[in-house]
PDB file of C-alpha atoms and ligand atoms in Angstrom:
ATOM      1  CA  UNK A  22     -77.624  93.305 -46.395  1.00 40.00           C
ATOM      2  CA  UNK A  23     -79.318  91.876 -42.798  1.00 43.00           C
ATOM      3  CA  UNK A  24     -77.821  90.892 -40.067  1.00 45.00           C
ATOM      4  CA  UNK A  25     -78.783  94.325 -37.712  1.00 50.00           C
ATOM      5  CA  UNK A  26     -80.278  91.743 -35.144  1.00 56.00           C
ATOM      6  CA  UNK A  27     -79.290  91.822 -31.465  1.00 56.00           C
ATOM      7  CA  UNK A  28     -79.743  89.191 -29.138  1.00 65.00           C
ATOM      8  CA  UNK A  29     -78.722  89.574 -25.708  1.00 64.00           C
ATOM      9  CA  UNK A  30     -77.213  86.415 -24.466  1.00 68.00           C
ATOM     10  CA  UNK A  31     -74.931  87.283 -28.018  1.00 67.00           C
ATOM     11  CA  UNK A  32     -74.626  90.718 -27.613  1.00 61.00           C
ATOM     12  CA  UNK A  33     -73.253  90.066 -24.169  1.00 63.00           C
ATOM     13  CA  UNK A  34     -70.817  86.938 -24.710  1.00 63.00           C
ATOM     14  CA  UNK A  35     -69.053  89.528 -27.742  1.00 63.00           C
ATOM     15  CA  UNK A  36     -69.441  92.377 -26.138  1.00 61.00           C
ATOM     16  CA  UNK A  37     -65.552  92.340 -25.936  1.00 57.00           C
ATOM     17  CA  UNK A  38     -65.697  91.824 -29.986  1.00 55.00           C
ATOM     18  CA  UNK A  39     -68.058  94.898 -30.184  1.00 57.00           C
ATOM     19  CA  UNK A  40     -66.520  97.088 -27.974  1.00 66.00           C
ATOM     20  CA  UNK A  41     -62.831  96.558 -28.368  1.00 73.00           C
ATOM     21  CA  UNK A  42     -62.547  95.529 -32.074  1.00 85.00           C
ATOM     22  CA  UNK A  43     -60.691  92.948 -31.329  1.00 87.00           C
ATOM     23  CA  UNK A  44     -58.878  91.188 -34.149  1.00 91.00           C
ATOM     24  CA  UNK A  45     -56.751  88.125 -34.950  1.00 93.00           C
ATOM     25  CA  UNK A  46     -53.370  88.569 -36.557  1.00 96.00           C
ATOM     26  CA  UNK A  47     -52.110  85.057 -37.923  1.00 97.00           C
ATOM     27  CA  UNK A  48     -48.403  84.619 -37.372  1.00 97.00           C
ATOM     28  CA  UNK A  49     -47.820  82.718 -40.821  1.00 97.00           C
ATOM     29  CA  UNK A  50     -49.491  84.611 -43.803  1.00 97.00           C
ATOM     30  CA  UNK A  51     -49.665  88.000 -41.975  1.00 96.00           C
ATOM     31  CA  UNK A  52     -53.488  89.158 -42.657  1.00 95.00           C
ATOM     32  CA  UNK A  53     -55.294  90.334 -40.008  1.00 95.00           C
ATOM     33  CA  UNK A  54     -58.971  89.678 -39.793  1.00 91.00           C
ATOM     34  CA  UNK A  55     -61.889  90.899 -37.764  1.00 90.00           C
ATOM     35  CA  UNK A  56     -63.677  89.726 -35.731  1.00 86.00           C
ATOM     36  CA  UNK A  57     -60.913  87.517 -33.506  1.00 90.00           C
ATOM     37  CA  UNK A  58     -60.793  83.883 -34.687  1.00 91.00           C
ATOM     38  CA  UNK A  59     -58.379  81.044 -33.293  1.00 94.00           C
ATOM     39  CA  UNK A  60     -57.687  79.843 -36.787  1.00 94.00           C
ATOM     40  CA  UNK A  61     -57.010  82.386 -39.492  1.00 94.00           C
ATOM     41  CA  UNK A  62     -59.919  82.358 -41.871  1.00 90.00           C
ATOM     42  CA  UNK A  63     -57.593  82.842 -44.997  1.00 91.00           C
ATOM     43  CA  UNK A  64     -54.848  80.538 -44.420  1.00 96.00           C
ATOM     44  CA  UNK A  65     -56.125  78.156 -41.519  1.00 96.00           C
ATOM     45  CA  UNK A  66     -53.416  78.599 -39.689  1.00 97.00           C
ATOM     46  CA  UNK A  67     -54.056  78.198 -35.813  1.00 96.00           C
ATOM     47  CA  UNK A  68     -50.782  80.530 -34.935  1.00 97.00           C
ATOM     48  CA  UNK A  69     -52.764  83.972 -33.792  1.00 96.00           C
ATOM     49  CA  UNK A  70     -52.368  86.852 -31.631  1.00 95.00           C
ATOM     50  CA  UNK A  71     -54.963  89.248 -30.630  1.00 93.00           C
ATOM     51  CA  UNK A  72     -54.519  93.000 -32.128  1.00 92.00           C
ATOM     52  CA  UNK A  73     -56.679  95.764 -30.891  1.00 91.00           C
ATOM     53  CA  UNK A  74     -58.003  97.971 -33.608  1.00 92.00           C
ATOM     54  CA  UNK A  75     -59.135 101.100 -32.089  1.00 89.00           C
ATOM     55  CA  UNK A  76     -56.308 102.548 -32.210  1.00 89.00           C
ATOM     56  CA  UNK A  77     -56.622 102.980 -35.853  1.00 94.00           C
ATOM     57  CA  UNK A  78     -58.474 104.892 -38.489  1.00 96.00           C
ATOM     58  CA  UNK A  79     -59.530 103.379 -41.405  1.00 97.00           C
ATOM     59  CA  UNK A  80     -60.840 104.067 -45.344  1.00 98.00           C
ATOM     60  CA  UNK A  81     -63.900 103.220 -46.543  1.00 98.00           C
ATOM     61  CA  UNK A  82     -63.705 100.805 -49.301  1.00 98.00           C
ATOM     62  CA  UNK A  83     -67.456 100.082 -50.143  1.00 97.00           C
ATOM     63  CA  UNK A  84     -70.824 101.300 -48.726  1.00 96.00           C
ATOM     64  CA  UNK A  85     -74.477 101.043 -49.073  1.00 94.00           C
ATOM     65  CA  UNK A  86     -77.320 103.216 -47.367  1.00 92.00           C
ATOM     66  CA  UNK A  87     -80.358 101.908 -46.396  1.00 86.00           C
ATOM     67  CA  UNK A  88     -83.427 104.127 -45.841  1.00 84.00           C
ATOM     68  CA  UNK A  89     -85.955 100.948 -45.162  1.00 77.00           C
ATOM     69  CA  UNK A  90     -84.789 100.898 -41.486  1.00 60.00           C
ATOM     70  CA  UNK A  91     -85.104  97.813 -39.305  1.00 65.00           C
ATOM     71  CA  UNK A  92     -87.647  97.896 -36.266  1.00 69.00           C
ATOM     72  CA  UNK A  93     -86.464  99.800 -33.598  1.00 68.00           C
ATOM     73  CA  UNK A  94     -83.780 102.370 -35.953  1.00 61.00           C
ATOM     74  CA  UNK A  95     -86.690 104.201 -37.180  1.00 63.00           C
ATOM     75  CA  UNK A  96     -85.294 107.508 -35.830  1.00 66.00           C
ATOM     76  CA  UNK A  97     -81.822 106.595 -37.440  1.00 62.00           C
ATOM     77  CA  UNK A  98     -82.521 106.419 -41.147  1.00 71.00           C
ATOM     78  CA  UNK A  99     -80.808 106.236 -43.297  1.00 84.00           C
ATOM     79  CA  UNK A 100     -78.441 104.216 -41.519  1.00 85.00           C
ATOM     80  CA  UNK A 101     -75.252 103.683 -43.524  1.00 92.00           C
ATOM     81  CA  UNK A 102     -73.290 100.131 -43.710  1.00 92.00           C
ATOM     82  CA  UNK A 103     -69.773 100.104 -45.281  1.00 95.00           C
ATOM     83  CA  UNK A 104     -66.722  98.101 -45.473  1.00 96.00           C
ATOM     84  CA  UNK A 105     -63.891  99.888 -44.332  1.00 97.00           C
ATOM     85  CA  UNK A 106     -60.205  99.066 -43.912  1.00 97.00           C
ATOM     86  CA  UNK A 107     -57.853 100.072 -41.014  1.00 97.00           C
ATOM     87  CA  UNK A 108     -55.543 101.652 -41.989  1.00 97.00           C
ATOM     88  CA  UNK A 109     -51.988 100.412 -40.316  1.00 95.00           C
ATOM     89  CA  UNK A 110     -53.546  96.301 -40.585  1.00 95.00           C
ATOM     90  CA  UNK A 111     -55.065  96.909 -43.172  1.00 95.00           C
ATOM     91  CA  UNK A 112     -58.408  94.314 -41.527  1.00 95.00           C
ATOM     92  CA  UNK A 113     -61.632  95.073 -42.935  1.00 94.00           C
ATOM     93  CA  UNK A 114     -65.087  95.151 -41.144  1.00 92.00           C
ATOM     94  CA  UNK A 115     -68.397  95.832 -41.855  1.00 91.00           C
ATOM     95  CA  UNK A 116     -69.536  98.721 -39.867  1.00 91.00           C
ATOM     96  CA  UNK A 117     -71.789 101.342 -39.557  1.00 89.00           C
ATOM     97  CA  UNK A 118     -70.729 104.675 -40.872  1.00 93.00           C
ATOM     98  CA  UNK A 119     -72.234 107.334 -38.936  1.00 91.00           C
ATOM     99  CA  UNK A 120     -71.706 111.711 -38.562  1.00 91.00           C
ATOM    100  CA  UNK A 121     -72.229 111.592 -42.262  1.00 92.00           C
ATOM    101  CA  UNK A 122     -74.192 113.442 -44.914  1.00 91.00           C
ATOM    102  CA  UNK A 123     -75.254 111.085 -47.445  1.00 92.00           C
ATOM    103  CA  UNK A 124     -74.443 113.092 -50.326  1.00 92.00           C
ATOM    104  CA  UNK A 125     -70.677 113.442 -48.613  1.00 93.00           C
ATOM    105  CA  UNK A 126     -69.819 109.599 -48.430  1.00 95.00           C
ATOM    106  CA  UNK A 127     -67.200 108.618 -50.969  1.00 96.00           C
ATOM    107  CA  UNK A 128     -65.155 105.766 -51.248  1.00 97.00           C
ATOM    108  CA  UNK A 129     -61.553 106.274 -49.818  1.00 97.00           C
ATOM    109  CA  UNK A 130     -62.426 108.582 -47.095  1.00 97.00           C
ATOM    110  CA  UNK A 131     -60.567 108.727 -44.062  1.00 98.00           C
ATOM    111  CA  UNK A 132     -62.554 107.370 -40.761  1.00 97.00           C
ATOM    112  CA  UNK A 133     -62.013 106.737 -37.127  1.00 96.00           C
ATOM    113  CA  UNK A 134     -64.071 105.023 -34.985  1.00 93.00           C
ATOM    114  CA  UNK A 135     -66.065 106.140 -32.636  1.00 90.00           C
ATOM    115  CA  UNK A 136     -68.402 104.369 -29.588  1.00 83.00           C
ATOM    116  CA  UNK A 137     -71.761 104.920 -30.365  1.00 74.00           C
ATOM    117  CA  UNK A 138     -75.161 103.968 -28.475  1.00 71.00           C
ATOM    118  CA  UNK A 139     -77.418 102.096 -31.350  1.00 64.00           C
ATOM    119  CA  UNK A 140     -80.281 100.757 -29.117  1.00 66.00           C
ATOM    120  CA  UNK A 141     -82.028 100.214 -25.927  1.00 64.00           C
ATOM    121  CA  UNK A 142     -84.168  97.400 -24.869  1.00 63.00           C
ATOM    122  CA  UNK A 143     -87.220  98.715 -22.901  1.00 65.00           C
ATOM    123  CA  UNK A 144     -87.457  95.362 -21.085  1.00 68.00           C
ATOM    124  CA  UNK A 145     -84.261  94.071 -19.904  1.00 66.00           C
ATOM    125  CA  UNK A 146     -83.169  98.550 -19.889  1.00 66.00           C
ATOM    126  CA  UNK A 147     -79.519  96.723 -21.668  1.00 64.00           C
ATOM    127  CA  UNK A 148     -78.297  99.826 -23.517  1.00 63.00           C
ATOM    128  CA  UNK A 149     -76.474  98.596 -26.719  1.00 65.00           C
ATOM    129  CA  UNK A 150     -73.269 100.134 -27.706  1.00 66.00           C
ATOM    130  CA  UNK A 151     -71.498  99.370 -31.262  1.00 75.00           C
ATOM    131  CA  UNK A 152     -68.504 100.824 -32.521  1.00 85.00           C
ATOM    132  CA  UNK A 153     -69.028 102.592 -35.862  1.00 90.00           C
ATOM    133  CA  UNK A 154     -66.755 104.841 -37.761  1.00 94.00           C
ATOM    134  CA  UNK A 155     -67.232 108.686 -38.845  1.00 95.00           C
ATOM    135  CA  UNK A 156     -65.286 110.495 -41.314  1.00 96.00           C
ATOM    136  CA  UNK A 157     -62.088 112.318 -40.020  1.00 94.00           C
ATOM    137  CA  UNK A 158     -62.811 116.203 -39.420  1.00 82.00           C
ATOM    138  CA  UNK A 159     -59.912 117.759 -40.645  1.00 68.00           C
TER     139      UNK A 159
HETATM  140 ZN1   ZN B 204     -53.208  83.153 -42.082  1.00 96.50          ZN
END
């Protein structure tokens, strides 16, 4: 899995996306999916409101953990990538799963999100902040 890559002309123009999980619910078959689209990406429909999806916790469905760090997450490994769904739209996302012992993930545990500083860019001194999800302390 790739895609850990920040720009930050990208970063900044979805910063919204990032920092608000913001989601599209289409109006005609229902799903919602993440991140916000003006057409539904299952049924193409172009009928969509935006849903907010913070508010929610959410169970991961499917993870992997990857100790081979990219450059500048050296001091995070492992760093943990699941897909997780919330649980009152039931929208799915790949996220980073973070506050967790490897040997305690398990599919179908409870998360809830949670703000989390991932980066810094010594140059440009742009903090980056990604939402990820940690499991629910009970
Ligand atoms: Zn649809």
């Amino acid at each position: 899995m790739t895609g850990l890559r920040f720009s930050i002309p990208r970063y900044w123009r979805e910063r919204q996306t990032y920092y608000r999980l913001k989601a599209a619910k289409c109006l005609d078959c229902g799903r919602v999916v993440y991140p916000y689209n003006d057409r539904c990406r299952l049924c193409g429909s172009t009928r969509v409101e935006e849903v907010e999806l913070l508010n929610e916790r959410a169970v991961l469905l499917t993870y992997t953990v990857i100790y081979s760090a990219a450059e500048g997450f050296e001091d995070k490994r492992p760093v943990v990538i699941g897909i997780v769904e919330t649980t009152e739209s039931k929208a799915r996302l790949l996220t980073r799963i973070t506050d967790v012992d490897v040997s305690e993930l398990k599919t179908g545990m409870l998360l809830e999100p949670v703000l989390r500083r991932v980066n810094e860019d010594g140059e440009s001194g742009l903090i980056y902040y990604l939402v990820s999800y940690r499991p629910v302390v009970k």
